[in-house]
Tab-separated table of C-alpha atoms in Angstrom:
chain	number	residue	atom	x	y	z
A	1	ARG	CA	10.615	-20.423	17.922
A	2	LEU	CA	14.133	-18.783	19.625
A	3	ALA	CA	12.316	-15.950	21.476
A	4	GLU	CA	9.671	-18.357	23.136
A	5	LYS	CA	13.499	-19.966	24.106
A	6	HIS	CA	13.992	-16.957	25.658
A	7	GLU	CA	10.777	-15.579	26.828
A	8	ALA	CA	10.245	-19.949	28.105
A	9	ARG	CA	13.553	-19.371	30.098
A	10	PHE	CA	13.881	-15.280	31.224
A	11	GLY	CA	10.257	-14.660	30.954
A	12	ARG	CA	8.291	-12.394	29.210
A	13	ALA	CA	9.282	-9.123	30.289
A	14	ALA	CA	13.221	-9.569	29.820
A	15	LEU	CA	12.518	-10.627	26.367
A	16	ASP	CA	10.806	-7.056	26.008
A	17	ASP	CA	13.865	-5.161	27.622
A	18	PHE	CA	16.193	-7.007	25.568
A	19	LEU	CA	14.235	-6.068	22.474
A	20	THR	CA	13.803	-2.543	23.547
A	21	ARG	CA	17.842	-2.418	23.950
A	22	ALA	CA	18.678	-4.190	20.415
A	23	ILE	CA	16.127	-2.474	18.869
A	24	ALA	CA	17.607	0.828	20.226
A	25	ASP	CA	15.015	3.388	18.562
A	26	HIS	CA	16.014	6.439	20.354
A	27	GLY	CA	19.000	6.771	18.650
A	28	MET	CA	17.193	6.791	15.394
A	29	MET	CA	16.065	9.296	13.656
A	30	PRO	CA	12.893	9.245	10.954
A	31	SER	CA	14.511	9.476	7.239
A	32	GLU	CA	13.187	11.775	4.895
A	33	MET	CA	11.150	8.568	3.604
A	34	HIS	CA	9.152	8.678	6.995
A	35	LEU	CA	8.153	11.961	6.161
A	36	ASP	CA	7.443	11.881	2.778
A	37	LEU	CA	4.390	8.843	4.237
A	38	MET	CA	3.221	10.469	6.785
A	39	ARG	CA	2.580	13.732	4.214
A	40	LEU	CA	-0.048	11.807	2.572
A	41	PRO	CA	-3.761	12.552	3.041
A	42	TRP	CA	-3.435	8.753	5.375
A	43	THR	CA	-7.246	8.176	7.576
A	44	ASP	CA	-5.261	5.659	9.479
A	45	VAL	CA	-1.770	4.285	9.029
A	46	PHE	CA	-1.423	0.531	10.332
A	47	THR	CA	2.320	-0.450	11.401
A	48	THR	CA	4.174	-3.664	13.005
A	49	ASN	CA	7.195	-1.680	13.594
A	50	TRP	CA	7.912	-1.809	17.605
A	51	ASP	CA	9.710	1.828	16.872
A	52	THR	CA	8.651	5.220	16.961
A	53	LEU	CA	9.758	6.513	13.221
A	54	LEU	CA	6.347	7.149	11.915
A	55	GLU	CA	5.424	8.723	15.141
A	56	ARG	CA	7.967	10.580	15.123
A	57	ALA	CA	7.467	12.018	11.252
A	58	ALA	CA	4.767	13.193	11.638
A	59	MET	CA	5.295	15.666	14.370
A	60	LEU	CA	8.277	16.674	12.539
A	61	GLN	CA	6.424	17.578	8.870
A	62	SER	CA	3.829	19.293	11.273
A	63	THR	CA	0.993	19.174	8.035
A	64	ARG	CA	-1.401	16.914	9.615
A	65	ASN	CA	-1.811	15.394	13.558
A	66	TYR	CA	-1.435	12.258	13.621
A	67	ASN	CA	-2.767	10.444	17.113
A	68	PRO	CA	-1.278	6.865	18.016
A	69	VAL	CA	-3.262	4.161	18.709
A	70	TYR	CA	-1.511	1.492	21.539
A	71	SER	CA	-3.930	-0.946	22.204
A	72	PRO	CA	-7.617	-1.696	20.771
A	73	SER	CA	-9.079	-0.072	23.362
A	74	ASP	CA	-7.896	3.616	22.210
A	75	ILE	CA	-9.495	2.748	19.027
A	76	PRO	CA	-12.753	3.849	19.337
A	77	LEU	CA	-11.274	7.363	21.416
A	78	SER	CA	-8.905	8.625	18.432
A	79	ALA	CA	-9.722	10.801	16.097
A	80	ARG	CA	-7.978	10.573	12.644
A	81	PRO	CA	-5.449	10.679	11.521
A	82	ARG	CA	-4.074	7.720	13.023
A	83	ILE	CA	-1.288	5.971	13.649
A	84	VAL	CA	-2.235	2.550	14.912
A	85	LYS	CA	0.520	0.170	16.506
A	86	LEU	CA	-0.952	-3.291	15.727
A	87	HIS	CA	2.482	-5.316	17.575
A	88	GLY	CA	3.616	-3.222	20.259
A	89	SER	CA	5.500	0.402	20.475
A	90	MET	CA	8.697	0.873	21.987
A	91	PRO	CA	9.469	1.848	24.522
A	92	HIS	CA	6.810	0.878	27.084
A	93	ASN	CA	3.659	-0.617	24.833
A	94	LYS	CA	4.577	-3.784	26.018
A	95	PRO	CA	4.272	-7.146	25.056
A	96	PHE	CA	5.899	-6.503	21.802
A	97	ILE	CA	4.030	-9.201	19.243
A	98	PHE	CA	7.507	-11.773	18.439
A	99	THR	CA	6.783	-15.106	19.337
A	100	GLU	CA	4.620	-17.863	17.122
A	101	GLU	CA	1.821	-17.774	20.007
A	102	ASP	CA	1.635	-14.206	19.563
A	103	PHE	CA	1.068	-14.302	16.252
A	104	ARG	CA	-1.581	-17.669	17.043
A	105	ARG	CA	-3.381	-15.855	19.965
A	106	TYR	CA	-3.431	-12.115	18.242
A	107	PRO	CA	-6.583	-12.797	15.915
A	108	GLU	CA	-8.667	-13.405	19.324
A	109	GLU	CA	-6.978	-11.080	21.630
A	110	PHE	CA	-6.812	-8.345	19.519
A	111	ALA	CA	-9.737	-8.568	17.924
A	112	GLN	CA	-10.163	-5.138	16.717
A	113	PHE	CA	-7.282	-4.301	15.679
A	114	VAL	CA	-7.735	-7.342	13.229
A	115	ASN	CA	-11.324	-5.624	11.634
A	116	SER	CA	-9.967	-2.963	11.757
A	117	VAL	CA	-7.743	-3.280	9.283
A	118	GLN	CA	-9.722	-5.585	7.488
A	119	GLN	CA	-12.299	-2.725	7.045
């Protein structure tokens, strides 16, 4: 609800910019756990995290080439293995799924993501 109040007062772009600054993805580094996770033989990795730690860990582990998926329209065009960013991704893939309204509309607006996870 606080996010919705911020969005109502300052607009959606301001909310997403605030989250980008607050999380500071560029200042974080993948941990050994991220690297270990990306060494496993996943077909798809589904994440609700906005940060890019899994993508960067995938590049560092260099045993598998993961393709990022940022929107439902990317699914048919992307080869496996994939990292599917269900709620947006720092810094440019917005809006970030964050408000109650985002979650309420998610099953309709991101039906292809929902179907992929269910399969």
